[in-house]
Amino acid sequence: MKRFTVAVSLCVALFSISYAHANDFSYEQNNAFMATIAGTPLDQTAPVPAEVDIRQEDLSVSVIPDRELPPILSQHRELTYRLAWQEGPAPMMFLIAGTGSGFDTTRMDYLKRVFWQAGMHVIVISSPTNYDFIAAASDTGLPGLGYEDARDLHTAMSRAVERSREVNDLEITEYHMAGFSLGALNAAFVGELDSHLGQFDFESILLLNPPVNLYSSVQRLDALSNTKVQGVNGTDSFYEHIFDKLSRYFGTRGGTDIGAGLFADIQQSGEALTDAELAMLVGAVFRFAAADLNFVSDLVTGGGQYAPADETVTVSTSLTPYLRRALFCDFGCYIETQLWPDWQTRNAGLGIEDMAYRTSLRSIEDYLRNSDNIAVVTNADDFILARDDYQYLADVFGDRAFLYPRGGHGGNLQHQDVVARMLAFVEQGSVSSGTGEIPEYRDPLEGLEMNSDEAEYQFERSSLRALKVQDPLEGFNRQIYRFNGQFDEYVYLPVVRGYVWATPAVVRTGVSNVFNNLGDVPNLANSLAQGKVTQSMRTTARLLLNTTVGLLGIFDVAGAAGLPQEPEDFGQTMGRYGAPMGPYLVVPFLGPSSLRDATGSLADWTLQGSVDYLNNRQFMADQVWPYGLYAVDLRYQNDFRYGALDSLFEYDQVRYLYTKLRELQIQQ
């Protein structure tokens, strides 16, 4: 705990006021939607330890052991959560994920590392609106009610602590809790419930970007997917519109590197996304989360609105028809068609306004106002808050309201100032003097044109078009996708994590560089075959530089000199000359592909093995271990993670994204 105490002492000295003045806060992104999408710049992000340095594992616990689930949800009979632990006695921090999100999202992973670095055990739990929680831990199967979700979470948290103690013999000195977005609302209700039960007796609770009135925030989120986007009319597709912009952007700069900094980079170009386009992107993410919520709740309760109650939904069943239906039902639709009718059966004579009030922070205002161990962190431009919601948080929490002028919905949570303030509160409680002016509220939805006849079904129309991918082997592909996910989770990634743990970063980089250097042979061949003369010259220069000065490719000298690798494959070459993509395929162990691309991969591997560059053919023929090392490095360099989209409809989304990415690559 020493490192925690020292860090907190510095925080207390540095941060003595609740409100961040606009000119004093170094987070500069003034567009709320862009802030939400792009997050915090790396140079302003509070440093956290690498994953390999954290003692952690994913555990499962049975919460509702006698629940019967359809085959497609069979692997979610137990609730999976993530535990990061200290070696000795330490406080426990519970983290609750945001709307529709799982325990393993990037945001939750970062917060886990923040609090683990501060000397705490950490348990990360999925949102009650995530499909795994609905299946394994939601008593009614219909999340969205404050007190009921709190009971489900409290039970799951209790079981998780018991399980963690069994497995790792944890010593817990005290309890803390934090939640993001809907998870923050959940945390507030869990805290209120526990104030009566007295089980955890939380020392601190952090509400990160919470809604005040869940149902009014839902209306604001639903409105985003009805934004009217200029240039998308009639039968046009919003997604095609965005990919066209990406295509033009990549066409002017070369390459198709869709990385973390893409949106920040594109906003500095002539293809910058408008506020309406950014709003629609954010709205689309939440609409897909709503589709999941609608479908999974209907499956668990047997409601039959999306999948007939007498229809067995298995791993190989195409979910595309159900997704087509669910996409027409947003969060408000879920409330009206599933949550409200169920609540009404138990609360006759009360209206939907009563249900909304009982799930708002206003219903537990006395608890929030009088509990010095609870703080809120939010932004003046958080689009889930109306003006009166923002003012309400400032009034109720007073000097425990940490309000920032910019950041959108959680875009600044990794900022060094915000992280320092959170850590200070967790250790010291209310550390602010209450001085300073409240940052002025700004509504990101103002100026957006919505609810016109053209915009009303823009999202639905675009999404339905995106589902039209040639996939005649869908049943087989879905089974392979499921197999690949399980192989990845239980075999491939554990081996990769062991590799990361056992080898220094400099060695891993050298290994990757060597294999990448060998991979430039088919890159060069395909560049030449496509007539890309300039690119071929750059790739030739890479090969020469890295093979000589880079000591057989151990060092990427060419990359440091401004010659990054430019991947090309035979699938792209065939596509360049008009070969159709053909049926979509999921290749065992390797993942998404197509008939054309899978054939192209075989050709590339054959070429790489045939060209005896640096005597590699003879070396590989005499040894077995290089093949294993190559397979491990291949996965080590690939950021794709099965389940990362937190959706039962992940297969459909990945299928579309893969096909569009390949189109982009071929166009370049």
XYZ file of C-alpha atoms in Angstrom:
668
model
C 0.000 0.000 0.000
C 3.012 2.317 0.291
C 3.025 3.213 -3.409
C -0.727 3.887 -3.165
C -0.307 6.239 -0.184
C 2.528 8.182 -1.810
C 0.557 8.587 -5.043
C -2.523 9.744 -3.171
C -0.565 12.270 -1.127
C 0.618 13.875 -4.342
C -2.936 13.835 -5.696
C -4.299 15.584 -2.617
C -1.674 18.287 -2.914
C -2.308 18.836 -6.611
C -6.093 18.718 -6.746
C -7.908 20.825 -4.198
C -10.984 21.966 -6.123
C -13.931 20.115 -7.573
C -14.359 21.818 -10.890
C -11.842 21.984 -13.719
C -11.671 25.380 -15.400
C -11.876 25.228 -19.186
C -8.484 26.901 -19.605
C -6.747 24.749 -16.978
C -7.824 21.342 -18.259
C -5.301 20.046 -20.794
C -7.748 17.696 -22.518
C -8.330 19.684 -25.697
C -10.883 17.733 -27.766
C -13.869 20.056 -27.853
C -16.167 17.797 -29.892
C -18.096 15.540 -27.519
C -18.684 12.803 -30.096
C -15.062 12.796 -31.212
C -13.909 12.697 -27.595
C -16.152 9.707 -26.948
C -14.827 7.824 -29.978
C -11.128 8.736 -29.854
C -10.618 8.833 -26.082
C -7.574 10.363 -24.429
C -4.376 11.211 -26.364
C -1.473 8.956 -25.402
C 0.659 11.830 -24.129
C -2.095 12.774 -21.639
C -2.988 9.236 -20.570
C -2.095 8.203 -17.029
C 0.466 5.373 -17.273
C -0.612 1.910 -16.173
C 1.253 -1.415 -16.016
C 1.289 -3.815 -18.946
C -1.151 -6.714 -18.945
C 1.668 -9.222 -18.530
C 2.684 -7.614 -15.229
C -0.746 -8.029 -13.622
C -1.711 -11.089 -11.605
C -5.129 -11.820 -13.057
C -7.438 -14.514 -14.334
C -11.002 -14.959 -15.527
C -13.230 -16.934 -13.179
C -16.819 -18.143 -13.389
C -19.472 -18.415 -10.726
C -22.947 -19.933 -10.697
C -25.585 -17.347 -9.778
C -28.830 -18.977 -11.011
C -27.888 -22.690 -11.194
C -31.323 -24.019 -12.131
C -31.961 -21.667 -15.072
C -32.674 -23.358 -18.406
C -31.095 -21.624 -21.373
C -31.325 -22.192 -25.140
C -28.289 -23.944 -26.693
C -26.864 -20.714 -28.085
C -26.514 -19.384 -24.517
C -25.333 -22.646 -22.990
C -21.792 -21.401 -22.426
C -23.175 -18.562 -20.292
C -24.773 -20.666 -17.565
C -22.153 -19.275 -15.217
C -21.191 -15.626 -14.921
C -17.612 -14.939 -15.967
C -15.740 -12.070 -14.350
C -12.135 -10.891 -14.199
C -10.068 -10.898 -11.030
C -6.777 -9.053 -10.573
C -5.205 -9.651 -7.185
C -2.404 -8.516 -4.901
C -0.156 -10.954 -3.067
C -1.069 -9.757 0.413
C -3.970 -8.069 2.211
C -5.481 -5.278 0.114
C -8.712 -3.355 -0.519
C -11.125 -4.753 -3.109
C -12.396 -2.575 -5.963
C -15.491 -3.694 -7.871
C -15.840 -2.320 -11.411
C -19.203 -2.432 -13.225
C -19.144 -2.086 -17.012
C -21.254 0.349 -19.025
C -24.307 -0.150 -21.237
C -24.235 -3.541 -22.951
C -20.527 -4.009 -22.218
C -18.692 -7.014 -20.856
C -16.087 -7.223 -18.134
C -13.259 -7.422 -20.667
C -13.727 -4.176 -22.589
C -10.821 -1.820 -23.189
C -12.217 0.783 -20.790
C -12.738 -1.696 -17.969
C -9.315 -3.161 -18.612
C -7.717 0.262 -18.236
C -9.578 1.050 -15.007
C -8.623 -2.382 -13.676
C -4.965 -1.562 -14.249
C -5.348 1.857 -12.609
C -6.682 0.434 -9.360
C -4.467 -2.657 -9.395
C -1.445 -0.395 -9.757
C -2.751 1.505 -6.732
C -2.445 -1.658 -4.645
C -6.004 -3.010 -4.787
C -7.609 -6.310 -5.672
C -10.027 -5.727 -8.560
C -13.128 -7.642 -9.668
C -14.621 -6.555 -13.003
C -18.247 -7.493 -13.725
C -20.230 -7.152 -16.947
C -23.129 -4.740 -17.263
C -26.517 -6.213 -16.300
C -27.508 -5.383 -19.901
C -24.713 -7.533 -21.361
C -25.828 -10.867 -22.799
C -23.685 -12.969 -20.449
C -25.080 -11.257 -17.339
C -28.667 -11.479 -18.600
C -28.259 -15.211 -19.187
C -26.335 -16.071 -16.035
C -27.299 -13.570 -13.347
C -30.416 -11.523 -14.200
C -33.254 -12.918 -12.095
C -36.016 -11.692 -14.408
C -33.987 -11.672 -17.626
C -35.189 -8.091 -18.129
C -32.533 -5.621 -16.927
C -33.170 -1.899 -16.689
C -34.788 -1.476 -13.267
C -32.536 0.101 -10.657
C -33.379 -1.935 -7.576
C -33.749 -5.268 -9.366
C -30.456 -4.861 -11.207
C -28.840 -3.882 -7.894
C -30.038 -7.100 -6.245
C -28.718 -9.153 -9.148
C -25.374 -7.360 -9.038
C -25.071 -7.584 -5.268
C -25.648 -11.332 -5.430
C -23.141 -11.739 -8.263
C -20.548 -9.645 -6.421
C -20.978 -11.726 -3.271
C -20.536 -14.973 -5.201
C -17.518 -13.539 -7.021
C -15.819 -12.650 -3.729
C -16.477 -16.145 -2.364
C -15.104 -17.758 -5.513
C -12.058 -15.483 -5.578
C -11.233 -16.339 -1.986
C -11.523 -20.038 -2.757
C -9.206 -19.862 -5.750
C -6.618 -17.315 -4.618
C -7.008 -17.158 -0.837
C -7.569 -13.405 -0.984
C -7.283 -11.203 2.073
C -9.614 -8.211 1.688
C -9.257 -5.241 4.014
C -12.155 -3.091 2.725
C -14.440 -2.630 -0.274
C -14.727 0.047 -2.959
C -16.840 0.263 -6.108
C -16.889 2.168 -9.396
C -19.127 1.982 -12.434
C -19.167 3.625 -15.835
C -22.258 5.006 -17.610
C -25.178 2.670 -16.855
C -22.722 0.838 -14.599
C -22.436 4.046 -12.567
C -26.202 4.119 -12.061
C -25.993 0.446 -11.085
C -23.216 1.241 -8.598
C -25.338 3.935 -6.955
C -28.230 1.513 -6.446
C -25.927 -1.278 -5.249
C -24.446 1.145 -2.731
C -27.896 2.148 -1.498
C -28.927 -1.502 -1.197
C -25.761 -2.389 0.690
C -26.303 0.508 3.086
C -29.250 -1.552 4.368
C -27.633 -4.983 4.092
C -24.248 -3.956 5.497
C -22.338 -6.673 3.670
C -19.639 -4.685 1.886
C -19.884 -1.341 3.703
C -18.172 0.437 0.820
C -15.424 2.885 1.739
C -15.854 4.726 -1.553
C -18.102 4.634 -4.614
C -17.215 6.364 -7.887
C -19.958 7.142 -10.398
C -18.254 7.703 -13.759
C -20.430 9.506 -16.331
C -23.746 8.309 -14.871
C -27.207 9.042 -16.239
C -29.514 10.796 -13.807
C -32.779 9.667 -15.336
C -32.026 6.465 -17.236
C -35.049 6.727 -19.482
C -34.435 10.332 -20.533
C -30.807 9.398 -21.282
C -32.088 6.474 -23.334
C -34.202 8.871 -25.391
C -31.130 10.992 -26.088
C -29.128 7.935 -27.154
C -31.926 6.657 -29.380
C -32.133 10.063 -31.041
C -28.514 9.816 -32.207
C -29.319 6.967 -34.585
C -31.998 9.171 -36.152
C -29.528 11.901 -37.038
C -29.891 13.153 -40.583
C -26.576 12.786 -42.418
C -26.048 14.958 -45.478
C -25.190 12.923 -48.558
C -27.127 9.867 -47.421
C -30.533 9.889 -49.058
C -33.064 7.472 -50.488
C -31.529 4.020 -50.661
C -28.006 5.172 -49.747
C -26.220 3.400 -46.907
C -24.672 5.354 -44.052
C -21.964 2.722 -43.625
C -21.092 2.844 -47.323
C -20.927 6.624 -46.982
C -18.376 6.326 -44.155
C -16.340 3.675 -45.968
C -16.278 5.878 -49.070
C -14.748 8.619 -46.940
C -12.196 6.174 -45.575
C -11.392 5.018 -49.093
C -10.738 8.576 -50.253
C -8.698 9.271 -47.129
C -6.503 6.196 -47.551
C -6.239 6.911 -51.258
C -4.522 10.229 -50.552
C -2.134 8.971 -47.855
C -1.564 5.314 -48.814
C -2.101 2.168 -46.777
C -5.164 1.035 -44.870
C -4.007 1.188 -41.266
C -7.235 1.223 -39.269
C -5.659 1.759 -35.880
C -6.445 3.554 -32.646
C -5.438 6.940 -34.020
C -7.485 6.693 -37.214
C -10.290 9.049 -36.215
C -7.917 11.652 -34.819
C -5.946 11.534 -38.077
C -8.906 11.617 -40.433
C -10.327 14.659 -38.633
C -7.244 16.585 -39.729
C -7.841 15.697 -43.387
C -10.239 16.784 -46.089
C -12.404 13.766 -45.267
C -13.116 14.835 -41.681
C -16.362 13.449 -40.320
C -19.128 15.936 -39.595
C -20.902 16.175 -36.248
C -23.886 14.374 -37.769
C -21.692 11.519 -39.004
C -19.963 11.191 -35.637
C -23.316 11.274 -33.842
C -24.669 8.560 -36.127
C -21.595 6.390 -35.472
C -22.083 6.705 -31.719
C -25.809 6.105 -32.111
C -25.179 3.004 -34.224
C -23.029 1.469 -31.480
C -25.802 1.943 -28.937
C -28.461 0.689 -31.348
C -26.581 -2.573 -31.829
C -26.339 -2.824 -28.045
C -30.114 -2.306 -27.911
C -30.621 -5.048 -30.514
C -28.623 -7.439 -28.331
C -30.587 -6.461 -25.245
C -33.912 -6.965 -27.001
C -32.971 -10.330 -28.488
C -31.249 -11.874 -25.457
C -33.938 -10.779 -23.001
C -36.552 -12.235 -25.329
C -34.589 -15.505 -25.533
C -34.131 -15.822 -21.769
C -37.746 -14.997 -20.920
C -39.202 -16.987 -23.820
C -41.172 -13.964 -24.965
C -41.182 -15.028 -28.610
C -40.979 -11.514 -30.053
C -37.789 -12.203 -32.023
C -37.222 -15.950 -31.835
C -40.425 -18.030 -31.610
C -40.664 -19.704 -28.214
C -40.915 -23.151 -29.825
C -37.856 -22.578 -32.028
C -34.497 -23.961 -30.882
C -31.671 -21.500 -31.465
C -28.328 -23.318 -31.656
C -24.730 -22.348 -32.353
C -25.162 -22.978 -36.083
C -28.503 -21.157 -36.364
C -28.342 -18.027 -38.483
C -29.079 -15.074 -36.219
C -29.281 -12.658 -39.128
C -33.105 -12.832 -39.432
C -33.424 -12.084 -35.711
C -30.965 -9.209 -35.969
C -32.989 -7.730 -38.835
C -36.009 -7.610 -36.538
C -34.154 -6.466 -33.429
C -32.526 -3.552 -35.250
C -35.927 -1.881 -35.498
C -36.271 -1.803 -31.700
C -34.169 0.759 -29.839
C -33.812 1.177 -26.068
C -37.118 3.013 -25.816
C -38.781 0.202 -27.728
C -37.286 -2.342 -25.294
C -38.764 -0.427 -22.379
C -42.205 -0.213 -23.985
C -42.434 -3.769 -25.350
C -40.629 -5.859 -22.719
C -39.636 -4.040 -19.526
C -42.769 -1.972 -18.917
C -45.326 -4.764 -19.529
C -43.467 -7.041 -17.105
C -43.135 -4.317 -14.454
C -46.812 -3.424 -14.791
C -47.874 -6.968 -13.901
C -46.231 -6.452 -10.501
C -47.157 -2.794 -10.036
C -50.778 -2.418 -11.040
C -52.082 1.131 -10.991
C -48.683 2.753 -11.489
C -47.578 4.435 -14.708
C -44.426 4.279 -16.765
C -43.362 7.590 -15.185
C -43.324 5.835 -11.806
C -41.099 3.098 -13.217
C -38.758 5.707 -14.701
C -38.549 7.610 -11.407
C -37.730 4.495 -9.415
C -34.760 3.846 -11.722
C -33.433 7.412 -11.531
C -30.847 8.820 -9.144
C -33.564 11.131 -7.865
C -35.272 8.166 -6.205
C -32.230 7.664 -3.941
C -31.322 11.344 -3.589
C -31.209 11.362 0.223
C -28.685 8.532 0.180
C -26.524 10.206 -2.465
C -26.650 13.673 -0.899
C -25.769 12.475 2.583
C -23.113 9.863 1.756
C -19.654 11.415 1.809
C -18.159 8.224 0.379
C -19.791 8.722 -3.058
C -18.409 10.961 -5.808
C -19.432 11.599 -9.393
C -17.150 12.238 -12.379
C -18.721 13.667 -15.520
C -18.366 16.282 -18.244
C -20.233 19.416 -19.223
C -20.679 18.006 -22.743
C -21.732 14.443 -21.879
C -24.494 13.769 -24.403
C -26.443 11.407 -22.118
C -27.190 14.344 -19.792
C -29.761 17.065 -20.311
C -29.048 20.455 -18.764
C -31.148 19.800 -15.666
C -29.433 16.416 -15.178
C -26.017 18.085 -15.203
C -27.128 20.753 -12.749
C -28.693 18.065 -10.566
C -25.374 16.233 -10.225
C -23.577 19.457 -9.306
C -26.224 20.277 -6.692
C -26.576 16.852 -5.067
C -22.888 15.965 -4.886
C -21.463 19.430 -4.246
C -17.710 19.183 -3.717
C -17.941 15.467 -4.531
C -18.923 16.317 -8.113
C -15.785 16.286 -10.245
C -16.941 18.161 -13.335
C -14.863 18.711 -16.455
C -15.547 21.086 -19.359
C -14.709 18.569 -22.101
C -14.619 14.824 -22.649
C -18.000 13.725 -23.978
C -19.177 10.399 -22.607
C -16.106 9.013 -20.860
C -13.596 10.215 -23.438
C -11.309 11.731 -20.791
C -11.415 8.967 -18.167
C -7.826 7.974 -18.970
C -6.583 11.547 -18.632
C -3.864 11.881 -16.011
C -5.730 14.620 -14.096
C -8.976 12.647 -14.005
C -7.241 9.440 -12.911
C -5.354 11.291 -10.175
C -8.580 12.793 -8.854
C -10.318 9.404 -8.826
C -7.445 7.799 -6.913
C -7.359 10.669 -4.441
C -11.031 10.263 -3.642
C -10.831 6.486 -3.271
C -8.132 6.823 -0.629
C -9.008 10.103 1.084
C -12.710 10.620 0.451
C -13.812 14.162 -0.345
C -10.586 16.075 -1.011
C -12.066 19.182 -2.625
C -12.712 22.531 -1.082
C -15.767 23.211 -3.216
C -14.341 26.377 -4.744
C -14.305 27.124 -8.446
C -16.994 27.634 -11.052
C -19.055 24.833 -12.506
C -18.064 24.310 -16.165
C -20.826 25.583 -18.421
C -23.121 22.888 -19.805
C -22.972 22.292 -23.562
C -25.506 20.077 -25.329
C -23.853 18.127 -28.189
C -27.285 17.313 -29.623
C -28.012 20.962 -30.361
C -27.558 21.683 -34.039
C -28.170 18.099 -35.136
C -31.103 17.606 -37.489
C -33.209 14.658 -36.401
C -36.513 12.886 -36.827
C -37.127 13.893 -40.424
C -38.808 11.369 -42.693
C -35.499 10.755 -44.452
C -33.523 10.229 -41.276
C -36.030 8.084 -39.410
C -34.988 4.772 -40.960
C -31.517 5.725 -42.135
C -29.846 3.538 -39.522
C -32.164 0.587 -40.097
C -31.869 0.791 -43.882
C -28.085 0.977 -43.739
C -27.829 -1.880 -41.250
C -30.094 -4.171 -43.257
C -27.973 -3.586 -46.347
C -24.849 -4.400 -44.342
C -26.265 -7.826 -43.503
C -26.420 -8.831 -47.164
C -23.167 -10.780 -47.485
C -22.811 -13.938 -49.591
C -22.613 -16.650 -46.940
C -24.079 -19.970 -48.187
C -22.062 -21.937 -45.589
C -23.301 -19.854 -42.677
C -24.219 -22.763 -40.409
C -20.780 -24.336 -40.814
C -19.049 -20.964 -40.567
C -20.790 -20.136 -37.296
C -19.693 -23.440 -35.785
C -16.098 -22.821 -36.856
C -16.300 -19.262 -35.503
C -17.415 -20.648 -32.134
C -14.654 -23.284 -32.228
C -12.044 -20.657 -33.099
C -13.196 -18.479 -30.214
C -12.881 -21.313 -27.722
C -9.531 -22.446 -29.141
C -8.315 -18.858 -28.954
C -9.464 -18.413 -25.358
C -8.301 -21.710 -23.908
C -5.251 -22.600 -26.037
C -3.881 -19.952 -28.375
C -4.007 -16.839 -26.190
C -2.704 -18.609 -23.047
C 0.309 -19.744 -25.091
C 0.793 -16.192 -26.358
C 0.519 -14.807 -22.816
C 3.122 -17.331 -21.691
C 5.351 -16.223 -24.545
C 4.952 -12.587 -23.499
C 5.678 -13.456 -19.865
C 8.782 -15.510 -20.686
C 10.462 -13.258 -23.245
C 11.648 -9.651 -22.942
C 9.952 -7.094 -25.180
C 13.139 -6.554 -27.169
C 13.261 -10.267 -28.029
C 9.599 -10.332 -29.069
C 10.137 -7.288 -31.261
C 13.137 -8.917 -32.892
C 11.221 -12.131 -33.582
C 8.337 -10.180 -35.123
C 10.759 -8.169 -37.237
C 12.409 -11.315 -38.613
C 9.095 -12.869 -39.645
C 7.861 -9.549 -41.042
C 11.031 -9.293 -43.101
C 10.382 -12.744 -44.581
C 6.780 -11.679 -45.175
C 7.973 -8.826 -47.368
C 8.816 -11.415 -50.046
C 5.139 -12.124 -50.922
C 4.393 -8.438 -50.263
C 6.871 -7.523 -52.986
C 5.611 -10.196 -55.380
C 2.002 -9.034 -55.021
C 2.930 -5.359 -55.315
C 4.659 -6.138 -58.602
C 1.748 -8.277 -59.783
C -0.647 -5.381 -59.139
C 1.553 -2.935 -60.999
C 2.313 -0.843 -57.917
C 5.743 0.274 -59.051
C 6.439 2.873 -56.355
C 5.234 0.596 -53.574
C 7.347 -2.245 -54.994
C 10.408 -0.012 -54.852
C 9.685 0.867 -51.223
C 9.234 -2.796 -50.295
C 12.476 -3.694 -52.084
C 14.243 -0.980 -50.112
C 12.747 -2.390 -46.901
C 14.047 -5.852 -47.698
C 17.530 -4.587 -48.471
C 17.785 -2.281 -45.462
C 16.373 -4.703 -42.911
C 18.327 -7.681 -44.229
C 21.669 -5.867 -44.202
C 21.701 -2.987 -41.739
C 18.914 -4.613 -39.739
C 20.931 -7.820 -39.282
C 18.753 -10.282 -41.196
C 15.609 -8.426 -40.185
C 16.083 -8.417 -36.410
C 15.868 -4.628 -36.435
C 13.262 -2.736 -38.458
C 15.677 -0.108 -39.713
C 13.465 0.639 -42.701
C 10.459 1.386 -40.521
C 12.506 3.815 -38.451
C 13.615 5.451 -41.705
C 10.040 6.089 -42.809
C 9.418 2.913 -44.817
C 6.649 1.064 -42.960
C 5.576 -2.387 -44.078
C 2.874 -2.300 -46.772
C 1.112 -5.674 -46.682
C -0.159 -7.144 -49.944
C -1.511 -10.627 -50.548
C -2.621 -12.717 -53.481
C -6.264 -12.304 -52.493
C -5.842 -8.558 -53.029
C -4.038 -9.227 -56.297
C -6.910 -11.362 -57.591
C -9.393 -8.744 -56.404
C -7.410 -6.053 -58.181
C -8.024 -7.855 -61.472
C -11.720 -8.352 -60.883
C -11.894 -11.718 -59.130
C -15.029 -11.680 -56.953
C -14.728 -12.295 -53.249
C -16.849 -15.410 -53.447
C -18.573 -16.996 -50.467
C -17.605 -15.825 -47.006
C -15.569 -18.403 -45.084
C -14.393 -18.830 -41.519
C -11.163 -20.814 -41.682
C -10.380 -23.106 -38.721
C -7.807 -21.507 -36.397
C -7.311 -18.516 -38.743
C -10.689 -16.775 -38.720
C -12.651 -14.623 -41.220
C -11.826 -15.065 -44.902
C -13.480 -15.801 -48.248
C -13.038 -18.313 -51.043
C -10.831 -15.859 -52.933
C -8.806 -14.788 -49.906
C -8.317 -18.304 -48.538
C -7.030 -19.394 -51.955
C -4.775 -16.358 -51.995
C -3.352 -17.224 -48.575
C -2.388 -20.689 -49.806
C -0.621 -19.107 -52.770
C 1.258 -16.673 -50.518
C 2.401 -19.412 -48.149
C 3.508 -21.517 -51.099
C 5.488 -18.591 -52.497
C 7.086 -17.770 -49.156
C 8.135 -21.394 -48.728
C 9.390 -21.697 -52.303
C 11.602 -18.616 -52.331
C 14.712 -19.585 -50.389
C 15.288 -16.103 -49.032
C 18.138 -16.091 -46.473
C 18.242 -19.895 -46.715
C 14.999 -19.999 -44.736
C 13.590 -22.963 -46.671
C 16.466 -25.243 -45.686
C 16.426 -23.956 -42.112
C 12.679 -24.521 -41.732
C 12.972 -27.981 -43.268
C 15.517 -29.040 -40.637
C 13.696 -27.545 -37.651
C 10.203 -27.782 -36.204
C 10.244 -25.045 -33.575
C 10.314 -22.100 -36.058
C 6.826 -23.076 -37.228
C 5.555 -22.964 -33.666
C 7.281 -19.657 -33.013
C 5.819 -18.263 -36.233
C 2.307 -19.311 -35.176
C 2.731 -17.699 -31.750
C 4.141 -14.502 -33.240
C 1.321 -14.382 -35.786
C -1.226 -14.285 -32.949
C 0.931 -11.973 -30.861
C 0.860 -9.339 -33.607
C -2.889 -9.656 -34.222
C -5.120 -7.474 -32.017
C -8.362 -9.219 -33.009
C -10.189 -10.797 -30.070
C -13.203 -13.072 -30.309
C -16.031 -11.682 -28.203
C -14.614 -8.151 -28.258
C -17.872 -6.718 -29.645
C -19.860 -7.983 -26.640
C -22.680 -9.168 -28.848
C -24.463 -12.365 -29.772
C -24.534 -10.811 -33.238
C -20.748 -10.503 -33.392
C -20.531 -12.959 -36.293
C -22.747 -10.731 -38.458
C -20.812 -7.591 -37.562
C -17.371 -9.143 -38.102
C -18.508 -10.588 -41.431
C -19.504 -7.158 -42.715
C -16.428 -5.383 -41.362
C -14.134 -7.998 -42.891
C -15.686 -7.672 -46.341
C -15.525 -3.862 -46.251
C -11.928 -3.839 -45.044
C -10.934 -6.114 -47.908
C -12.687 -3.795 -50.345
C -10.723 -0.868 -48.920
C -7.440 -2.747 -49.219
C -8.114 -3.723 -52.837
C -9.104 -0.169 -53.775
C -5.713 1.072 -52.621
